[in-house]
Coordinates of C-alpha atoms in Angstrom, one line a residue:
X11 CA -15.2 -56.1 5.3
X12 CA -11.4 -56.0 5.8
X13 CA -11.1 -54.0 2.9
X14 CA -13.9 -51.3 4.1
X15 CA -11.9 -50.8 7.0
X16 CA -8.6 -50.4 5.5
X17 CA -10.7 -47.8 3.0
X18 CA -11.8 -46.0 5.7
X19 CA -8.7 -45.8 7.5
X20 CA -6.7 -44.7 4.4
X21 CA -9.9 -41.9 4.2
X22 CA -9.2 -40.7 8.1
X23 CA -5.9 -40.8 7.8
X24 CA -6.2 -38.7 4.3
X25 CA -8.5 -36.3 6.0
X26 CA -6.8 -35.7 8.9
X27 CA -3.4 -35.0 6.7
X28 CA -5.3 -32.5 4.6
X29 CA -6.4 -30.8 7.8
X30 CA -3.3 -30.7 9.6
X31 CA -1.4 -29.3 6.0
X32 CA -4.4 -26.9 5.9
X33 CA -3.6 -25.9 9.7
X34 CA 0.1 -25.2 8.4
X35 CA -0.9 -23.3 5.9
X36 CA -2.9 -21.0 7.6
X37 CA -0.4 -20.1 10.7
X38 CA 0.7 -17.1 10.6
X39 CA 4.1 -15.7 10.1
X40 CA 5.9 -15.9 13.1
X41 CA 7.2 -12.3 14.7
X42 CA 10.6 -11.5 13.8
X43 CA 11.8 -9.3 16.5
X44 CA 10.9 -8.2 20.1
X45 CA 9.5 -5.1 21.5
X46 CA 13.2 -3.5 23.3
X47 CA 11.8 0.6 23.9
X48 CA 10.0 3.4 23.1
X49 CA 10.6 6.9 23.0
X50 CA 8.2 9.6 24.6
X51 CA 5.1 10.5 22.3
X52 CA 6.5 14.0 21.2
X53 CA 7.0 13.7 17.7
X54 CA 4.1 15.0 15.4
X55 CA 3.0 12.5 12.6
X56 CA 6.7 11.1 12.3
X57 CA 7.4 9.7 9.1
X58 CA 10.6 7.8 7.3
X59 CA 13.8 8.0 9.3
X60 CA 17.9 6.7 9.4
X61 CA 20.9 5.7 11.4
X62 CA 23.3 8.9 10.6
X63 CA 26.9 8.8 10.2
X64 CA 27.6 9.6 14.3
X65 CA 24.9 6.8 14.8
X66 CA 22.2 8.5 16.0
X67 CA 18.8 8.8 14.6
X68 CA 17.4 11.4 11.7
X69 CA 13.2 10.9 12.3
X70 CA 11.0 13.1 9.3
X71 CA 9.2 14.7 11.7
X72 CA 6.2 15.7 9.0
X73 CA 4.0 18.0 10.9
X74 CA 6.6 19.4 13.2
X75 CA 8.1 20.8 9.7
X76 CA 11.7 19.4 11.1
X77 CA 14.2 16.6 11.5
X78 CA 14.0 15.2 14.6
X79 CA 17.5 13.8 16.4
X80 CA 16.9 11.0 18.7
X81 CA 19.7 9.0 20.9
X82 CA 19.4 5.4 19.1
X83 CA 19.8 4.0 23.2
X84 CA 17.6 6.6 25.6
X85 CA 15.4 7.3 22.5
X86 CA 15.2 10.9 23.9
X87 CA 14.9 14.1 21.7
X88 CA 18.5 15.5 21.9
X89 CA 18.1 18.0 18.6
X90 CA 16.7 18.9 15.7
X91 CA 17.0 21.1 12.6
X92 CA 14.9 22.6 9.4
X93 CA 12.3 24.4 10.9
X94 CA 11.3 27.5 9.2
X95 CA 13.2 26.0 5.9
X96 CA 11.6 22.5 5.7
X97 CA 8.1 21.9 5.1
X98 CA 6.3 18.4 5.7
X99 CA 9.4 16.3 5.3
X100 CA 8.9 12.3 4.5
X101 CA 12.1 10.9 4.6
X102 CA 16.0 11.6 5.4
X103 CA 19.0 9.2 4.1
X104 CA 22.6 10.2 4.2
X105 CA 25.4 10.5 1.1
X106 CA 28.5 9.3 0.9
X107 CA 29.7 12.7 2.1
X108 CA 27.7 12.6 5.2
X109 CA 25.0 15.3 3.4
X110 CA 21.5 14.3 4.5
X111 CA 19.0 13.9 1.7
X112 CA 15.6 14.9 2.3
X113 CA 12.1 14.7 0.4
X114 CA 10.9 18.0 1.5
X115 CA 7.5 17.2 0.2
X116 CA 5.5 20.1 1.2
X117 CA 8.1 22.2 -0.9
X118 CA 7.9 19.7 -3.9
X119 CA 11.9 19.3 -3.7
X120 CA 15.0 17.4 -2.1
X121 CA 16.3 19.8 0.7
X122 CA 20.1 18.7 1.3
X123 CA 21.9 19.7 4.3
X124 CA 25.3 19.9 5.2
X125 CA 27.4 19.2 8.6
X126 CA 30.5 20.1 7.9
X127 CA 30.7 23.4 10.0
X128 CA 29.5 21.2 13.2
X129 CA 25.4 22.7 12.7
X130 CA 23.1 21.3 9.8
X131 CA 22.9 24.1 6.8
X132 CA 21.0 24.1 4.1
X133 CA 23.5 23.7 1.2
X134 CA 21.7 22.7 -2.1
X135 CA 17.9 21.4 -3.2
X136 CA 16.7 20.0 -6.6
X137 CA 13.7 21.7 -7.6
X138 CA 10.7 20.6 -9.2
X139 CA 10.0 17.1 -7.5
X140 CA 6.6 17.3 -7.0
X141 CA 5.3 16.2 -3.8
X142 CA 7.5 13.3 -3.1
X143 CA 7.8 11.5 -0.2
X144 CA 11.1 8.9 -0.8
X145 CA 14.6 10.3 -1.7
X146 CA 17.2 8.3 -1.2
X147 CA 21.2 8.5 -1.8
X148 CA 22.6 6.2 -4.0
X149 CA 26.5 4.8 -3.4
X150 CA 27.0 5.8 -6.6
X151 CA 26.3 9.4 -6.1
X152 CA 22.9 9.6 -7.8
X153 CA 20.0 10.9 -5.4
X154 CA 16.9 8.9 -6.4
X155 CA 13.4 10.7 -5.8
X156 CA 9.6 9.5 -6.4
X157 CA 8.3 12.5 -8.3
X158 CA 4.5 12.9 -7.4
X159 CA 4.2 9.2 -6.3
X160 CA 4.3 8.0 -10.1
X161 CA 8.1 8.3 -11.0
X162 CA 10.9 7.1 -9.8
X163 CA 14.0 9.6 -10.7
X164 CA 17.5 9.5 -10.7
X165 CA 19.3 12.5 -10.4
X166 CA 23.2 13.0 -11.3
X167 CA 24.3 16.4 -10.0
X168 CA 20.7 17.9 -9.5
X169 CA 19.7 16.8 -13.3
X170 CA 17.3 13.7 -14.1
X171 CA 19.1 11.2 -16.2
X172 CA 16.5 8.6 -16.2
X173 CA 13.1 7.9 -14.9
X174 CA 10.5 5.0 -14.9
X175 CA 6.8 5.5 -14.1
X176 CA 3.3 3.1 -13.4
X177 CA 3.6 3.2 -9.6
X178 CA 0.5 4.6 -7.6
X179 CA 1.2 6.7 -4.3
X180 CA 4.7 5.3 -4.1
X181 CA 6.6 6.4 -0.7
X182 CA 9.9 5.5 -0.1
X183 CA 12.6 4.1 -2.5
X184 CA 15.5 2.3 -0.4
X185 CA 18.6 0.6 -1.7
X186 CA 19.6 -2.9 -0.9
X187 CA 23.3 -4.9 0.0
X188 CA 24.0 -5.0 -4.1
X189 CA 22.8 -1.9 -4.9
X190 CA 19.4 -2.5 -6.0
X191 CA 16.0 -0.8 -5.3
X192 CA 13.2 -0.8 -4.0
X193 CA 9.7 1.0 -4.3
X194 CA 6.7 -0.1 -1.8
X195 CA 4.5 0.8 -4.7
X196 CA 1.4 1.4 -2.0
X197 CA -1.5 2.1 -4.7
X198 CA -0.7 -1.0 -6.5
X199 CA -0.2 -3.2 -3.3
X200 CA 3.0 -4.3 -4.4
X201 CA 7.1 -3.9 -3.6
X202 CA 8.7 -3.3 -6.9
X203 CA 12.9 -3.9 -7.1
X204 CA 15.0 -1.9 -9.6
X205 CA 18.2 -2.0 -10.7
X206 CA 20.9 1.4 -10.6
X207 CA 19.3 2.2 -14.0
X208 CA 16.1 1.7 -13.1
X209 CA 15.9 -2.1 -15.2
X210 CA 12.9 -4.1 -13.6
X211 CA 13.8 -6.7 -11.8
X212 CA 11.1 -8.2 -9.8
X213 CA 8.0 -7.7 -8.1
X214 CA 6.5 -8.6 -5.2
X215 CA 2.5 -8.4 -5.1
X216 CA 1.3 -12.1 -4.0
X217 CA -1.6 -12.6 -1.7
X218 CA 0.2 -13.4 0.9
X219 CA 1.8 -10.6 1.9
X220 CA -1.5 -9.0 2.6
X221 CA -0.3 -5.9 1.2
X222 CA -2.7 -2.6 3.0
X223 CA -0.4 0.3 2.0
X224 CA 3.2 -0.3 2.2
X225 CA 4.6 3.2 2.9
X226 CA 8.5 2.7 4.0
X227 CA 10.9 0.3 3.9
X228 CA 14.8 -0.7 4.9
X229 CA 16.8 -3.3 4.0
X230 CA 19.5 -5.5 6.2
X231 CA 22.4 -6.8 5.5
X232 CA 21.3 -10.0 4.3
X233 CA 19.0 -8.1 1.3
X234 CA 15.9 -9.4 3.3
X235 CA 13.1 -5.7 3.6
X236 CA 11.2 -4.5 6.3
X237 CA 8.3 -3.4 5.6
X238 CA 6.0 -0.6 6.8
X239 CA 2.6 -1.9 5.8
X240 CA 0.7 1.0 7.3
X241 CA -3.2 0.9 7.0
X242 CA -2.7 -2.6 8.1
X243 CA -1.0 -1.7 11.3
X244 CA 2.2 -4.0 10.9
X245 CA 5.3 -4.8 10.0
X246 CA 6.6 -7.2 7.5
X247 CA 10.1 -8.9 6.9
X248 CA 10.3 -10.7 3.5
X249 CA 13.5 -12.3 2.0
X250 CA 15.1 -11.2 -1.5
X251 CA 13.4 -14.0 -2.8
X252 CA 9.8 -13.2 -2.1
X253 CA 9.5 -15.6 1.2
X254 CA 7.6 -14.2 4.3
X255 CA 9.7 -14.7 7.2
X256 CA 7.8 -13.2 9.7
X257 CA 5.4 -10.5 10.8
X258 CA 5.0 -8.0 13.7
X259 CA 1.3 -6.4 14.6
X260 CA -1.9 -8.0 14.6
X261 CA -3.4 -5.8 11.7
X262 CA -5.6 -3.9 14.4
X263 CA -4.0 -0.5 15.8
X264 CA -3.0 -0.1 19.1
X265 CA 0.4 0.9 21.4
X266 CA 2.5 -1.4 23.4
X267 CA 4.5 -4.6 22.5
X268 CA 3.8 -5.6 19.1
X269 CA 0.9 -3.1 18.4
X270 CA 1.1 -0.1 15.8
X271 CA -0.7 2.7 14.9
X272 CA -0.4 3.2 11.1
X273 CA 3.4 2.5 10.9
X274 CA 5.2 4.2 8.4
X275 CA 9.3 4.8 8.4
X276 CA 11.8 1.5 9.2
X277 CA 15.3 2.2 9.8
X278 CA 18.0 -1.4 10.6
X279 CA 21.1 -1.2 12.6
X280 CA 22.5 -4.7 12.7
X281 CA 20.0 -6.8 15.2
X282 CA 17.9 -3.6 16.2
X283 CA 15.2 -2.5 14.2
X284 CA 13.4 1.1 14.9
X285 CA 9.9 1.9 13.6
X286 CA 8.2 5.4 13.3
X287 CA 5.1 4.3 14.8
X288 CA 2.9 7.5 13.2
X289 CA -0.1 8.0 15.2
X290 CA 1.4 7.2 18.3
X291 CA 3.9 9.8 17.8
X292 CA 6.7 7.9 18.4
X293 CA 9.8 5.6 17.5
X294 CA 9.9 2.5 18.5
X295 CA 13.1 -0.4 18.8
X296 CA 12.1 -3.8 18.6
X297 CA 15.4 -6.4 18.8
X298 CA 15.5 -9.7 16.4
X299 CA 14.9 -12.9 17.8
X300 CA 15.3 -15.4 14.7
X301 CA 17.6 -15.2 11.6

C-alpha cells in the first residue's frame, strides 16, 4: 500500500513536471520592443528603408516610384527624390561616401545617387540586375545585389566578381557588426549568412522561427537580426546564434501597437527600431524594452 502511494505520487509529480515543461515550451517569444509612433499613412506600398548619414530616414517608397525622407522624431514627410528616374524601388543603404545605393527593381538595376552638391543626383547605375529587390553597400566598397531573387552578387566598381545562387525570391541582403551577410531567403523559409566572399556560413531555417516570407532585415550592434517576416504579419529578433529572443505581431494583420500589415523593411538606430509597415502605408518606431 505505502509503496502504491509513493508510485503514484512519483506518477503526479512526473506528470505534472511534463506539463508544466510542455507549458514552457509552448510560450511564446516574448515582444522585444514597444510601440513609440507612427507616421501618417501617405506612403504607397513602402518597402526596405535606412538611417542616412544626417540621421534621417531613406523609406523605398515602391509605388510612389521615389525615396521617401522622413524626420526619424515627427516621422513626417519632409522630402523626397527619384521620381521620374526610379521605378519600383525596394531598398536604399548608404556607402562609405555617403552615396545611396538603391535596387531600382522595376528598372532591373542599382540606381546610385549622389549628395554632394546639397540635392540627390543621379550619378552612376549598374545594369543588368534583373529585378532585384536587396542592394546593399558593403564597408569594403563592394555593392552587393540579389539578381532576380536567385543570386547574390558582389560587385567591385560596377563589375561582378563573384556570385552564389539556390535562394528562392530572396529580398534584402544586409551586413552584420563583422562584416558578414545576410539573405532572408523568403522562398526557402530560411535566413542564410555569408561571408565578404560569399563562403556559407550558416543557416537559419528551424521550425521555430515560423518562417511565412521573410522579406527584409537589419542587424544591431550586437549581430542579433530583425526580421521582417511579412505574410506572417510580424516581426522577429534572433541572436547570431540562431536563438529567438523575442517576437512582435500576433501573426494576424492589423494597425496599432503591436499589429502589422505585411511588414516588409527594418531599419535599427541604437534602442529604436523603425518598420515599414506595407499595407498600412506607413513607418512605424517601436523602442526596446529587454536586452
Amino acid at each position: 500500500m505505502f509503496m502504491r502511494v509513493l508510485f503514484s505520487l512519483a506518477t503526479l509529480l512526473g506528470t505534472g513536471l511534463a506539463v508544466q515543461a510542455q507549458e514552457t515550451q509552448s510560450t511564446p517569444p516574448a515582444a522585444f520592443a514597444t510601440f513609440d509612433g507612427a507616421s501618417k499613412p501617405v506612403l504607397s506600398d513602402p518597402h526596405d528603408l535606412t538611417i542616412g548619414p544626417d540621421g534621417r530616414l531613406y523609406v523605398a517608397d515602391k509605388l510612389a516610384n521615389r525615396i521617401a525622407i522622413l524626420d526619424a522624431e515627427t516621422l513626417e514627410v519632409v522630402g523626397s527624390f527619384g521620381k521620374g528616374e526610379l521605378f519600383a524601388p525596394r531598398d536604399i543603404s548608404f556607402d562609405n561616401d555617403g552615396r545611396a545605393i538603391i535596387a531600382d527593381s522595376g528598372n532591373s538595376r542599382v540606381a546610385i545617387y549622389d549628395f554632394s552638391s546639397g540635392a540627390a543626383k543621379l550619378a552612376g547605375e549598374i545594369i543588368g540586375v534583373a529585378r532585384t529587390e536587396g542592394a546593399t553597400a558593403h564597408p569594403n566598397g563592394r555593392i552587393y545585389a540579389n539578381v532576380a531573387g536567385f543570386a547574390l552578387t558582389a560587385f567591385d566598381d560596377g563589375v561582378a566578381v563573384a556570385t552564389v545562387q539556390g535562394h528562392s525570391g530572396a529580398h534584402d541582403v544586409a551586413v552584420g557588426p563583422d562584416g558578414s551577410l545576410w539573405v532572408p531567403d523568403m522562398g526557402n523559409g530560411r535566413i542564410v549568412h555569408y561571408s565578404p566572399d560569399l563562403e556559407l556560413l550558416s543557416v537559419f531555417d528551424d521550425a521555430k522561427f515560423g518562417f511565412s516570407g521573410p522579406r527584409y532585415l537589419d542587424v544591431d550592434a550586437q549581430g542579433r537580426l530583425v526580421v521582417a517576416d511579412q505574410d506572417a504579419h510580424r516581426i522577429l529578433m534572433i541572436d547570431k546564434d540562431g536563438a529567438l529572443v523575442g517576437v512582435l505581431g500576433t501573426g494576424q494583420p492589423g494597425e496599432g501597437p503591436n499589429l502589422f500589415d505585411d511588414p516588409e523593411g527594418v531599419a535599427i538606430s541604437g534602442t529604436t527600431y523603425y518598420f515599414a509597415d506595407s499595407d498600412n502605408n506607413r513607418v512605424v518606431r517601436y523602442r526596446v524594452v529587454m536586452n
